[in-house]
Structures are given as structure tokens and as C-alpha cells.
Coordinates of C-alpha atoms in Angstrom, one line a residue:
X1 CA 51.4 -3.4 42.0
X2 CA 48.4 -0.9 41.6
X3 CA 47.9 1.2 44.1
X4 CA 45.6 0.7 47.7
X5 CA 42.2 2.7 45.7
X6 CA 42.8 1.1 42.3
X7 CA 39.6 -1.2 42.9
X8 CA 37.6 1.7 43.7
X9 CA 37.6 2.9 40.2
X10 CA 36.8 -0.9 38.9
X11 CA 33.7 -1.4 41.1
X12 CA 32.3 2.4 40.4
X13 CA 32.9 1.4 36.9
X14 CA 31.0 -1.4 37.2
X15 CA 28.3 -0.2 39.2
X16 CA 27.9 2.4 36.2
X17 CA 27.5 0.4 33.5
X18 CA 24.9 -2.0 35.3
X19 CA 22.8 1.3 36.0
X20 CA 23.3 1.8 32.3
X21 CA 22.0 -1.2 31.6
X22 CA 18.9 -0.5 34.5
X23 CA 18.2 2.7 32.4
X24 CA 17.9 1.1 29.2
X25 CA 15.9 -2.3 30.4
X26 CA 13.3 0.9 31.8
X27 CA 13.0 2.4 28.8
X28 CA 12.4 -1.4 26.9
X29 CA 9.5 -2.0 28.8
X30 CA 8.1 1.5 29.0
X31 CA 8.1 1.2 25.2
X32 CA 6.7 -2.2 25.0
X33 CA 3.6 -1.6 23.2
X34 CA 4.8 1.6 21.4
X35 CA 4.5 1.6 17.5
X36 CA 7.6 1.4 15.5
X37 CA 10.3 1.3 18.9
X38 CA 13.2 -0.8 18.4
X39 CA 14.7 -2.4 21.6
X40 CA 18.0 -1.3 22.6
X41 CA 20.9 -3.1 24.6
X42 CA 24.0 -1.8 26.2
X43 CA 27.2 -2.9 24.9
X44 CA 29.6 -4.0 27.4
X45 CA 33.5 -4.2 27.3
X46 CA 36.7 -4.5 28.8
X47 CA 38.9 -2.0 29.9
X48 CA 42.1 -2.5 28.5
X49 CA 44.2 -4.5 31.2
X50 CA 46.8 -2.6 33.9
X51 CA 50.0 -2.4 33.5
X52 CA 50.4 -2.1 29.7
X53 CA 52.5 -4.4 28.1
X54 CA 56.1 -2.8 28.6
X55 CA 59.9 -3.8 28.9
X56 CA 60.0 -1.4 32.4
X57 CA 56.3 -1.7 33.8
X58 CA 56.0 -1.7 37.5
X59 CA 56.0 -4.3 39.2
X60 CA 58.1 -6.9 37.4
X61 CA 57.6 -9.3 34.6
X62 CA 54.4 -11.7 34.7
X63 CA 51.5 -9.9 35.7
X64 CA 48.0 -7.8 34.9
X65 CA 45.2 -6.5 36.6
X66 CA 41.7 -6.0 34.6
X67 CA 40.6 -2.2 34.7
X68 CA 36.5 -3.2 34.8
X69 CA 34.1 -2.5 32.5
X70 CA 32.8 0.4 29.8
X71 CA 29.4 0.6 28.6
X72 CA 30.6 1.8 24.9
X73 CA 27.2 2.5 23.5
X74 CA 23.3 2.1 23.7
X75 CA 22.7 -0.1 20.7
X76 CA 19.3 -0.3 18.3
X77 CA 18.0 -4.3 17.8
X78 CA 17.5 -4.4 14.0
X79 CA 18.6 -6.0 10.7
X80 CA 18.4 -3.0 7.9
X81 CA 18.4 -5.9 5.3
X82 CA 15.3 -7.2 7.0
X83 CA 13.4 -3.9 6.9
X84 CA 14.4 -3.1 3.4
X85 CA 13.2 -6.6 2.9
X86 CA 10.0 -5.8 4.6
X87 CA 9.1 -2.6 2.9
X88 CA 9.6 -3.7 -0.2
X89 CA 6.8 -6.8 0.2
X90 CA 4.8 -4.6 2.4
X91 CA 5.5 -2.0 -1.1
X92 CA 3.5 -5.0 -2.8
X93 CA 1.0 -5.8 -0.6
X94 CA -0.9 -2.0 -0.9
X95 CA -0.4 -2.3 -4.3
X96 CA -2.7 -5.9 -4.3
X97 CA -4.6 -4.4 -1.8
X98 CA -5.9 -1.2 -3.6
X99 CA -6.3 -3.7 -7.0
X100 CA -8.8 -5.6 -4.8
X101 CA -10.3 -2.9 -3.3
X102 CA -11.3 -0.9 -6.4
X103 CA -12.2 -4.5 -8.8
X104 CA -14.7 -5.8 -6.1
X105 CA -16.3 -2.2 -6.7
X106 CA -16.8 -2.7 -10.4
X107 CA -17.6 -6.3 -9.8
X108 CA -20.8 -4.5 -7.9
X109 CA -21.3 -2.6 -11.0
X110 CA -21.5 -5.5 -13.1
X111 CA -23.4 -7.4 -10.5
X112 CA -23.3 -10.7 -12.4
X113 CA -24.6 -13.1 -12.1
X114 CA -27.8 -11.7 -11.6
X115 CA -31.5 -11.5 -12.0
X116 CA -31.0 -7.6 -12.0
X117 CA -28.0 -7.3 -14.7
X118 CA -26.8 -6.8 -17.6
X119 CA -26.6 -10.3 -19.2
X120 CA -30.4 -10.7 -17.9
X121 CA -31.3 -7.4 -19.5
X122 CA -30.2 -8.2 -23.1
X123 CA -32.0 -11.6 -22.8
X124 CA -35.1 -10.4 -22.2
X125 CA -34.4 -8.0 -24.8
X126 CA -33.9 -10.3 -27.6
X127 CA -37.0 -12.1 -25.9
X128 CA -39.7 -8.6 -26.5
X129 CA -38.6 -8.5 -30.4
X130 CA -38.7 -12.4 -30.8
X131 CA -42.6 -12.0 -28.8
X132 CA -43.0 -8.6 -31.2
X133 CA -42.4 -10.8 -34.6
X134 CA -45.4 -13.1 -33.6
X135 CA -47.6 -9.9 -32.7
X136 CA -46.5 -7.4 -35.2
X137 CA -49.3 -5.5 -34.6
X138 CA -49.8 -4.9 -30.6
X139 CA -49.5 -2.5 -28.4
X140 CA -49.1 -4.0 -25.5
X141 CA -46.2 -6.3 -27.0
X142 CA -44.9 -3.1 -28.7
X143 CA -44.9 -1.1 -25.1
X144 CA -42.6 -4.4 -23.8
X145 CA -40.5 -3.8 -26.5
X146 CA -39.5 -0.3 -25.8
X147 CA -39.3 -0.6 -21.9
X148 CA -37.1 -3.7 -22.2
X149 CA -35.1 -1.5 -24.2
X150 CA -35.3 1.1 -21.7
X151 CA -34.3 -1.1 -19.1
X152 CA -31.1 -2.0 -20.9
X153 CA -29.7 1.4 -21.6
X154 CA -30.4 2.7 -18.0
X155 CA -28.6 -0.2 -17.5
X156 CA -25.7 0.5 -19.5
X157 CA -26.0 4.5 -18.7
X158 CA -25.5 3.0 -14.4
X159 CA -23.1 1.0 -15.2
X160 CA -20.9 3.6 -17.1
X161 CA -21.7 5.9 -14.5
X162 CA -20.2 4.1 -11.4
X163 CA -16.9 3.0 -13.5
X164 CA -16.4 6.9 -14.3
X165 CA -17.2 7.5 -10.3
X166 CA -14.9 4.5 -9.5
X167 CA -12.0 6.2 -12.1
X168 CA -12.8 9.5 -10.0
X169 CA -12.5 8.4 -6.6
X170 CA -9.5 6.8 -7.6
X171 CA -7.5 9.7 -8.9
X172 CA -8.8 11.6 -5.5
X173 CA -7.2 8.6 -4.0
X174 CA -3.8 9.2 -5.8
X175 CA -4.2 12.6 -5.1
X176 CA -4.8 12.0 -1.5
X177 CA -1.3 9.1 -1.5
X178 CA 0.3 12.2 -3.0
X179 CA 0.2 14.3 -0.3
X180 CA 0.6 12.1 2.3
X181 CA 4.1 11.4 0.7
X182 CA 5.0 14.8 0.5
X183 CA 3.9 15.2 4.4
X184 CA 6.0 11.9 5.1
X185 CA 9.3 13.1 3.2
X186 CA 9.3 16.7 5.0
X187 CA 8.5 14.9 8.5
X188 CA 11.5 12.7 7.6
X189 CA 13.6 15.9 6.7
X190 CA 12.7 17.5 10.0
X191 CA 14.1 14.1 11.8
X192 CA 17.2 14.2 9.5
X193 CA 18.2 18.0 10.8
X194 CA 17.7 16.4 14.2
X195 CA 19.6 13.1 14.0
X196 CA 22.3 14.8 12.4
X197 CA 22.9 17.3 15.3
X198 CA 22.9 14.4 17.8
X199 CA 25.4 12.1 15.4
X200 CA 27.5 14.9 15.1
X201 CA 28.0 15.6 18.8
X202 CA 28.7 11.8 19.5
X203 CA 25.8 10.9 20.5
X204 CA 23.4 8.0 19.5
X205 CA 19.9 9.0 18.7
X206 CA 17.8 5.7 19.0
X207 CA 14.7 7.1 19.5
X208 CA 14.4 9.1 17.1
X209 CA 15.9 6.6 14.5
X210 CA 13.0 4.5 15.5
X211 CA 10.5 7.4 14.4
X212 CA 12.4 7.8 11.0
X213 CA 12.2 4.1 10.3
X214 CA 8.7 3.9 11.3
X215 CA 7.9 7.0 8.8
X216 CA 10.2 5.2 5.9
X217 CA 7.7 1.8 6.5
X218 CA 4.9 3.8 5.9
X219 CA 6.0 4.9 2.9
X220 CA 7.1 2.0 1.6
X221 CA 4.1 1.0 1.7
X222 CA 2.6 3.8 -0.7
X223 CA 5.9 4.4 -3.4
X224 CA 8.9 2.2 -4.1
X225 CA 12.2 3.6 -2.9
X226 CA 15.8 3.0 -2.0
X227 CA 18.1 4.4 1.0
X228 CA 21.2 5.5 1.5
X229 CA 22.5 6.3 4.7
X230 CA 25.3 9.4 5.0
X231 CA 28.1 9.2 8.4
X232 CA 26.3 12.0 9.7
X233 CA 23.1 10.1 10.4
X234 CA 21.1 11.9 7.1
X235 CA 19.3 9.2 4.5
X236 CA 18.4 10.3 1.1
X237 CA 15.4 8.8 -0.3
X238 CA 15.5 8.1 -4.0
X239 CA 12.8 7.4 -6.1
X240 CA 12.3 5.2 -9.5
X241 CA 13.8 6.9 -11.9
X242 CA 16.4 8.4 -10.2
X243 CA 14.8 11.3 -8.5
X244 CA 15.6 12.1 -4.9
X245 CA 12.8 12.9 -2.5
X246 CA 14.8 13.7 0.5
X247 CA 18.8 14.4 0.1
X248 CA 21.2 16.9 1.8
X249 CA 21.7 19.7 -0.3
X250 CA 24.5 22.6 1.3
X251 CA 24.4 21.0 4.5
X252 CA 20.5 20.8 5.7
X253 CA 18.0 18.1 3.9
X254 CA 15.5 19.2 1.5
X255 CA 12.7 17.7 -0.2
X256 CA 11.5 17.3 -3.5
X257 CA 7.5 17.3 -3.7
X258 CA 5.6 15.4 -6.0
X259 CA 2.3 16.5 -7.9
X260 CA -0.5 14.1 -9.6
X261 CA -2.4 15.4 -12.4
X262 CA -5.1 12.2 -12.4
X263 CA -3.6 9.1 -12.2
X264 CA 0.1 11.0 -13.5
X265 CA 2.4 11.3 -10.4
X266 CA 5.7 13.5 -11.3
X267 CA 7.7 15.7 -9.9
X268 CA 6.9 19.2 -9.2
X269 CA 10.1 20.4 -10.3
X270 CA 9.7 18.6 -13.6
X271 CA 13.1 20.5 -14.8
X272 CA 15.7 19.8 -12.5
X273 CA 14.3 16.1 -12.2
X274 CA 14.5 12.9 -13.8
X275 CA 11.6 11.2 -14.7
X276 CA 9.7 9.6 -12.2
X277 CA 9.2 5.9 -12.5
X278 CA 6.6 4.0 -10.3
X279 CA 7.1 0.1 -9.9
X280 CA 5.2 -0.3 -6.4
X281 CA 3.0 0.0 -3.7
X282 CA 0.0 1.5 -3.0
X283 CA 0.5 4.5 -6.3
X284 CA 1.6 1.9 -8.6
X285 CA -1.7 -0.3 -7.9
X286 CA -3.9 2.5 -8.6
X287 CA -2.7 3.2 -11.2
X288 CA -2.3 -0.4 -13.0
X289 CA -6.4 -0.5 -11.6
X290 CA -7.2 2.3 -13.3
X291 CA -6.2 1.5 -16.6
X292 CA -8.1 -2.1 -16.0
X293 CA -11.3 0.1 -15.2
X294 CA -10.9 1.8 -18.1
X295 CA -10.7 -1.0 -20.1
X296 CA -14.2 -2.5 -18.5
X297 CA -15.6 1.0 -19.7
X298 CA -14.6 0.6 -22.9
X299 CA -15.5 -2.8 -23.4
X300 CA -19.1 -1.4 -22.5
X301 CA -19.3 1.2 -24.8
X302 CA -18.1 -1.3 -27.6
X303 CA -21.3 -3.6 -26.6
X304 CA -23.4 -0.3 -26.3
X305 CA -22.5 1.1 -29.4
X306 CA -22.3 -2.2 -31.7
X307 CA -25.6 -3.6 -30.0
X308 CA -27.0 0.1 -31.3
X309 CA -25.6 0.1 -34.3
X310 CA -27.1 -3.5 -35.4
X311 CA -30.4 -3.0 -33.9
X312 CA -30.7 0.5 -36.0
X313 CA -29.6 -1.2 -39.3
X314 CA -32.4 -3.9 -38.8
X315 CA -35.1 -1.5 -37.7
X316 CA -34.1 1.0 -40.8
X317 CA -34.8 -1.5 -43.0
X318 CA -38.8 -2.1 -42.0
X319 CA -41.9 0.4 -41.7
X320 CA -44.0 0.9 -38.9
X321 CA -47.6 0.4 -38.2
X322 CA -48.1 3.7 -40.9
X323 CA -46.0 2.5 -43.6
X324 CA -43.6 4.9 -42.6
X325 CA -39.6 3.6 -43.4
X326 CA -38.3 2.9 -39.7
X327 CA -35.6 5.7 -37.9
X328 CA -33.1 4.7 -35.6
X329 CA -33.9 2.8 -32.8
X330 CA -30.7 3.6 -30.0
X331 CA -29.8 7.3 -30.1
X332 CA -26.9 8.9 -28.3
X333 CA -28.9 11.4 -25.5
X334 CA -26.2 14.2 -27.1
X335 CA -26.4 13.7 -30.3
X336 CA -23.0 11.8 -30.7
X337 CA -21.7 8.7 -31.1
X338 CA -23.2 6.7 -29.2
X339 CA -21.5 5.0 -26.1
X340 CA -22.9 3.3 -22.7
X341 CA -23.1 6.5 -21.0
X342 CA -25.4 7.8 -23.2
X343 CA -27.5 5.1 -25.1
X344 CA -31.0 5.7 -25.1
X345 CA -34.2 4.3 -26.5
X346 CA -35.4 6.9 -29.7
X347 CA -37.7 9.5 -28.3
X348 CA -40.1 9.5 -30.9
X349 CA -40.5 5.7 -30.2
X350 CA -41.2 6.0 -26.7
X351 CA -43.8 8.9 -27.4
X352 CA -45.6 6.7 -29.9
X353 CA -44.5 2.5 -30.3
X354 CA -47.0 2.8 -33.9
X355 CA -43.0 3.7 -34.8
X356 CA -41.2 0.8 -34.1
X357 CA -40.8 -0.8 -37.2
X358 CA -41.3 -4.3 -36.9
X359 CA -42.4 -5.4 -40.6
X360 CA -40.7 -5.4 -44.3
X361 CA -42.6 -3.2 -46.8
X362 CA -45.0 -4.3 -48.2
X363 CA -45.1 -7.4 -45.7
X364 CA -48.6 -6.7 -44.8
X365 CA -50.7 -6.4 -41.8
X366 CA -48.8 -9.1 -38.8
X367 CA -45.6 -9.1 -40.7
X368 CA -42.9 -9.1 -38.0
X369 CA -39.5 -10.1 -40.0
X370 CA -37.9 -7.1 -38.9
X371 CA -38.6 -7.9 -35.3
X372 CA -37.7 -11.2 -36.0
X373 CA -34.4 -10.3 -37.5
X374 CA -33.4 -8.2 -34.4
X375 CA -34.3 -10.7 -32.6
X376 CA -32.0 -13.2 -34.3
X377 CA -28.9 -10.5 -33.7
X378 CA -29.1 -12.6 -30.5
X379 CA -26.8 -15.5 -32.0
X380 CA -25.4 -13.7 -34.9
X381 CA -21.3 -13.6 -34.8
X382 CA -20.0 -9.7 -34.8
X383 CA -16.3 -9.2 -36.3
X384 CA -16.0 -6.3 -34.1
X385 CA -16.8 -7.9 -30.9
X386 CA -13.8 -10.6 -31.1
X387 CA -16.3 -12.2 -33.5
X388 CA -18.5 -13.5 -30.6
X389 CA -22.2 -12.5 -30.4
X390 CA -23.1 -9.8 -27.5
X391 CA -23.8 -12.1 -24.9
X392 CA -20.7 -13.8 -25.3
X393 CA -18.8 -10.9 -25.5
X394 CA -19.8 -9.4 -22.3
X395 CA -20.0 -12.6 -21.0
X396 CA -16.1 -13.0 -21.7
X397 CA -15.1 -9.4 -20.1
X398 CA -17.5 -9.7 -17.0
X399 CA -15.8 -13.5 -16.6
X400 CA -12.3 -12.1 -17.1
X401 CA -13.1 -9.8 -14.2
X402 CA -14.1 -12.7 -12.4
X403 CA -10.6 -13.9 -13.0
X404 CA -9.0 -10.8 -11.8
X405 CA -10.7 -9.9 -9.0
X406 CA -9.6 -13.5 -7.8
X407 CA -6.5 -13.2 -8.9
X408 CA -6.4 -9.8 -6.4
X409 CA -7.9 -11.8 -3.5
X410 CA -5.3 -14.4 -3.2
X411 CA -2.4 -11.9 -3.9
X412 CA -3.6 -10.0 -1.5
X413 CA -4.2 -12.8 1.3
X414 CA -0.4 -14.1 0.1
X415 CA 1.4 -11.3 0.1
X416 CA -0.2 -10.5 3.8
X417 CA 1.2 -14.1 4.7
X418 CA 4.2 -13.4 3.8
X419 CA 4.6 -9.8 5.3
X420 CA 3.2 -11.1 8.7
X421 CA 5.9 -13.8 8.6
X422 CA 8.4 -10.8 7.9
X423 CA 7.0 -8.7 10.7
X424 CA 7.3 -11.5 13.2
X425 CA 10.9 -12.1 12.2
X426 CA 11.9 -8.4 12.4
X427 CA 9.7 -8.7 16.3
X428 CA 12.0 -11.5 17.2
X429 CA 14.7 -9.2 16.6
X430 CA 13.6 -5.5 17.3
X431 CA 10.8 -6.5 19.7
X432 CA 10.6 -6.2 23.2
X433 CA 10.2 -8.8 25.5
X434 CA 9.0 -8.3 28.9
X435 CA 10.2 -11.9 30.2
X436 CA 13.5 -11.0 28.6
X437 CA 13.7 -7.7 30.0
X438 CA 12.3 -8.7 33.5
X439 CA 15.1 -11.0 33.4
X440 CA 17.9 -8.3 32.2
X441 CA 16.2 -6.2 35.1
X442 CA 17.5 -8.9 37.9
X443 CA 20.5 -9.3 36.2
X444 CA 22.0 -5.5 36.3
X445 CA 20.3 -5.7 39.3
X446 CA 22.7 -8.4 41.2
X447 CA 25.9 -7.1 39.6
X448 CA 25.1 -3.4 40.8
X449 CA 24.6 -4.9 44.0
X450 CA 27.7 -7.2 44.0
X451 CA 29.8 -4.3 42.8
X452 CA 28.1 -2.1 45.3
X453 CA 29.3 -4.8 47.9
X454 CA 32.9 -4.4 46.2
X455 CA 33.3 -1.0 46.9
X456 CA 32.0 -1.7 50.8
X457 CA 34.5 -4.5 51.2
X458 CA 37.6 -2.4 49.6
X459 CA 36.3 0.2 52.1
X460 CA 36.5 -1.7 55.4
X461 CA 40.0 -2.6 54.3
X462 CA 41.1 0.9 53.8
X463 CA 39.6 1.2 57.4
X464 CA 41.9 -1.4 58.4
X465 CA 45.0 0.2 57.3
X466 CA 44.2 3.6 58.3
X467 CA 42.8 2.8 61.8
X468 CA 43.5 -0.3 63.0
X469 CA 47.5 -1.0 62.0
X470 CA 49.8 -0.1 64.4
X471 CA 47.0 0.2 67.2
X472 CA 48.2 -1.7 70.5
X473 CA 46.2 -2.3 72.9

């Protein structure tokens, strides 16, 4: 049989690992509300049993006596394949979200439909020319001409303007992601040193696991990436393409920083690394946006420049008020090809509208078939422009932008469904709960008092045997 103090070692054991578990239901709750913490339990077990199995144990055949308890370690609440989960559709959500973000913007640009835009402009553009072919010969008609015209480029020249503003703020923007996930991967670094001395020691660094993973979710949310976890507590982070952003290199983490020349993200150390690929997140959708702005920009300066170009080759074609053969009407303001950033009604036409050359020769006074012909470019079909006429085709980018700015709204408002369904699920699990924990509390509470109670009880009876056997009275 065990000895007269074995049950002393039992209780003590016990009232240790309820303390334990006093400790860690304190920290739960202090940490209730703090970002990223993930709520911790102790893991109880057994002590192995007394005497161990033997042919000779003491005692005889026939019988064991349980050793107590042993708090084995101070575990983290979380499912890895749930955060790498949640990453990766939180990875898709930013990327949705900056899409949105940046298309409203140019939807503003376009501002249709609208008394104010573009559409608008061009109609009462062809209207002025179709008035101007009735009234060849006045001014005031000729004046309505030219600032209808000047209306519609300003308009183009604004609208170009705020898509090359909306291109630059969102390479600032990339530049900005850039360096925020160079700041992220040498913050995760510094945690890696730390984790890594603690894991080596024995130890279990919860805490500052939880401030790594909260880091890693942040950047998830910016660049895609996978994680690989090392026995000595390290991750390396490793990038599309191959490319590691944080590994262990000669026993202490480094970091590989990235660089962004415009909307081109690569590696600083473009020699020692792969190339860098970018299929999510925040990055990737600014840079899939980008190339749709540019597109819209270029689509404008196709409907600039072939609106120009047709208007010129009707008004070349007539004479003005002096019998003098028509010049261009459109210009490019510097002198090259012309393009919606620079478009601009003919100078010497808005000094003196006698130019604008509105009849045939020898039409005679009134004649306005030149005038009447721009005019008609209204519904005429252009090869270049997808053979549609100008309205159409502006129509059709402006609607496809409709279409995709849409398209980003719900993607957006999906994709948050589903990452909010996520989060709860990874809450039910890594969350604290104060009912829970208030509960835990009572719990350890009562079995450190019951084993607290033990050790009283075992010490009255050792009070018994030393003091009161053998005593006669």
C-alpha cells in the first residue's frame, strides 16, 4: 500500500492544475475584446496509476491507486484549415473591394446618364451643325457651333484627366500595399526570432502566436500566400511564384522585400528570386482595375480621335463665309495626334466662326451641305468604332461599365457574406465567451476548493495517528 502522505501529493497536484486553469480562464476574459486573441484551455490528464504493472509490486496482486492530475499544456482554440480558409476569401474580398472602389470613381467620370455628360454633349453637337446647315450664314448659329464644340472637348480633356488621376492614385495605392507588406513580413520576422526562443525552451507561446496570426490575416488580405510551419515554431511565407517573403536562412528569419514600379510588384532582389506571381487580394485587384481604366481611356481617345478625324474630313471639303477651302476643325492642343486629353476646337475658328466652313464651293450664299453632312456623321456607321456610330459606341463602353461596376458590387457584398460567415465560425471556435468562461471560473473554483478540503481531511488524520493513538486517558 502507498504510504501515510501519498494523497498529499494527489490533492496538491490537483489544487495546481485547477489554479492553472483559474490563470488561464483570467487571462480569457481579460482578452475578451482584444483583436486577433485566440482563447486558450488547459489540458488535463492522468497521472499514470501507482504501483506500475509488475510481477513483484508491493502490495500484492489486484490493486492501483490513481496518482492525480497533470496540467500538460496551455492549448490555442483554432482550426489552421479554417484560417487558411479565411485568408484566402478574405484574399478575394480586397481584391472586389478595391475593383468597386476605383470603377464607381470612373463611373463619376462618365457621369452617365446625364444632362451634364458626354452622350448629352455629342447630341447637341450634331444638333448646332444640323441648326448651322439651315443658317449657313449666321453668326449667332455659327458662335453655337463652336462652343458646343468647345463644350465637348473640355468634356473629353476632364474626362481623360480624372481616368489618368484615377490610374495615378492607384499606383500610389500599390505603392502604399507595397510597403505595408514589407512592414508586415519584417514585424512577422521579429515574432518568428521570438517564438522560436520560447518553442525551443519548451515553452508555449500563445500570445504571441495570436499576434503572428493576426499579422498573417492582414496580409492575406493584401497578397496571396501560403505557410509552412517549421518544429521550432518559425513559418515561412511563400509567395506566387515561388518566392519566399519570410524563411529561416542560417538559423534567424529574414525577409525578402518587394518593390512596385507602377502597377509592377516584384522582388527587390530580382536575381536571387523567382518571379513573382500575383493571383489575389487587395494588389491583384488593383491591378486587374487598372488595366480596365485604361481600357475606358482608350476607348475615349478612339471616340476623340475618330469623331476628329470625320468632322475634319467633312469640314476640309467646304469654304467658309470668304470662299476660303475649310482647315481642320479638331486639333490636338500639342500638335500631335490627337486623343481625348488633348482635343480642341481649331484656334483660328474660335478667333473668327467666318471660318467654319459650312458650304460646298461654289454652293452659294446659305449653302450649308457641309454642315449638313457633319451633321449626318451622327448616324453614319464607323468600321473603326466596332462599326457602330459614336453615340453607340460610347454608349456600349459607358453601359459595359455599368455592367462591371455591378458586377463589383455584388462580389463585393458576396464575398463579405461569406467571409463574415467564416469569421463567425472561426469565433465559435477561437472566441471567448464570458458565460463560458464565467462558468469554467466556478468550476476550477470548486475543485480547488474540494481538493483544498482533501489535503485538510488527510491532515486531521495524520493528526490522528501522530497525537491521538496510543493516548489513554
Amino acid at each position: 500500500m502507498p504510504g501515510t502522505f501519498f494523497g498529499f501529493n494527489t490533492a496538491l497536484r490537483g489544487m495546481q492544475a485547477q489554479q492553472r486553469g483559474i490563470y488561464t480562464t483570467a487571462h480569457n476574459i481579460a482578452n475578451a475584446n482584444t483583436e486577433g486573441y485566440t482563447r486558450q484551455r488547459v489540458v488535463l490528464a492522468t497521472l499514470p496509476a501507482y504501483p506500475v504493472p509488475s510481477m513483484n509490486h508491493p502490495g500484492g496482486q489486484g490493486w492501483q491507486i490513481g496518482t492525480g492530475v497533470d496540467s500538460q499544456e496551455t492549448r490555442r482554440m483554432r482550426d489552421e484549415f479554417l484560417d487558411t480558409q479565411i485568408r484566402r476569401e478574405t484574399g478575394t474580398l480586397g481584391q472586389w473591394e478595391q475593383i468597386q472602389d476605383v470603377l464607381e470613381q470612373v463611373e463619376i467620370v462618365f457621369n452617365e446618364p446625364s444632362d451634364t455628360g458626354l452622350s448629352t454633349l455629342m447630341s447637341q453637337f450634331w444638333a448646332a451643325w444640323q441648326e448651322l446647315s439651315k443658317y449657313a450664314e449666321s453668326s449667332p448659329v455659327r458662335t453655337t457651333v463652336v462652343e458646343t464644340a468647345n463644350a465637348l472637348a473640355e468634356a473629353f480633356n476632364h474626362s481623360a484627366a480624372q481616368l489618368e488621376t484615377i490610374k495615378n492614385d492607384i499606383d500610389q495605392t500599390i505603392e502604399l500595399k507595397v510597403k505595408e507588406i514589407n512592414s508586415l513580413a519584417q514585424q512577422i520576422a521579429d515574432l518568428n526570432g521570438q517564438i522560436k526562443n520560447i518553442v525551443t525552451v519548451g515553452d508555449q507561446p500563445n500570445d504571441l502566436l495570436d499576434q503572428r496570426d493576426l499579422l498573417l490575416d492582414r496580409l492575406g488580405k493584401m497578397i496571396d500566400f501560403t505557410v509552412t510551419t517549421s518544429s521550432n515554431g518559425t513559418i515561412t511565407i511563400t509567395l506566387g511564384g515561388g518566392g519566399n517573403l519570410v524563411e529561416e536562412v542560417d538559423g534567424s528569419t529574414t525577409i525578402h522585400k518587394l518593390q512596385s514600379s507602377g502597377s509592377d510588384v516584384s522582388w527587390v532582389e530580382e536575381d536571387t528570386q523567382p518571379p513573382l506571381t500575383i493571383s489575389n487580394g487587395e494588389l491583384f485587384g488593383l491591378q486587374k482595375v487598372k488595366s480596365e481604366v485604361e481600357t475606358y481611356l482608350t476607348n475615349l481617345d478612339t471616340l476623340a480621335g475618330e469623331l476628329a478625324t470625320a468632322v475634319n474630313n467633312e469640314h476640309k471639303k467646304g469654304v467658309d463665309l470668304s470662299g476660303t477651302g475649310g482647315e481642320d476643325f479638331f486639333v490636338a492642343e500639342d500638335g500631335g495626334s490627337i486623343t481625348a486629353a488633348n482635343i480642341q476646337v481649331n484656334p483660328n475658328i474660335q478667333a473668327d466662326v467666318t471660318k467654319i466652313a459650312a458650304a460646298t464651293a461654289g454652293g452659294g450664299p446659305g449653302d450649308g451641305s457641309i454642315a449638313l453632312a457633319i451633321a449626318q456623321l451622327q448616324h453614319k456607321l464607323i468600321p473603326s468604332l466596332s462599326n457602330a456610330t459614336f453615340d453607340d459606341y460610347y454608349k456600349n463602353f459607358t453601359a459595359k461599365l455599368g455592367v462591371d461596376a455591378h458586377e463589383a458590387v455584388r462580389m463585393t457584398t458576396n464575398q463579405g457574406v461569406l467571409v463574415d460567415q467564416l469569421t463567425n465560425r472561426k469565433e465559435s471556435i477561437s472566441g471567448v465567451s464570458l458565460d463560458e468562461e464565467m462558468a469554467n471560473m466556478i468550476q476550477y473554483q470548486r475543485a480547488y476548493e474540494a481538493a483544498a478540503r482533501m489535503i485538510t481531511t488527510l491532515d486531521a488524520m495524520l493528526d490522528k495517528i501522530i497525537n491521538g493513538m496510543g493516548v489513554t486517558r
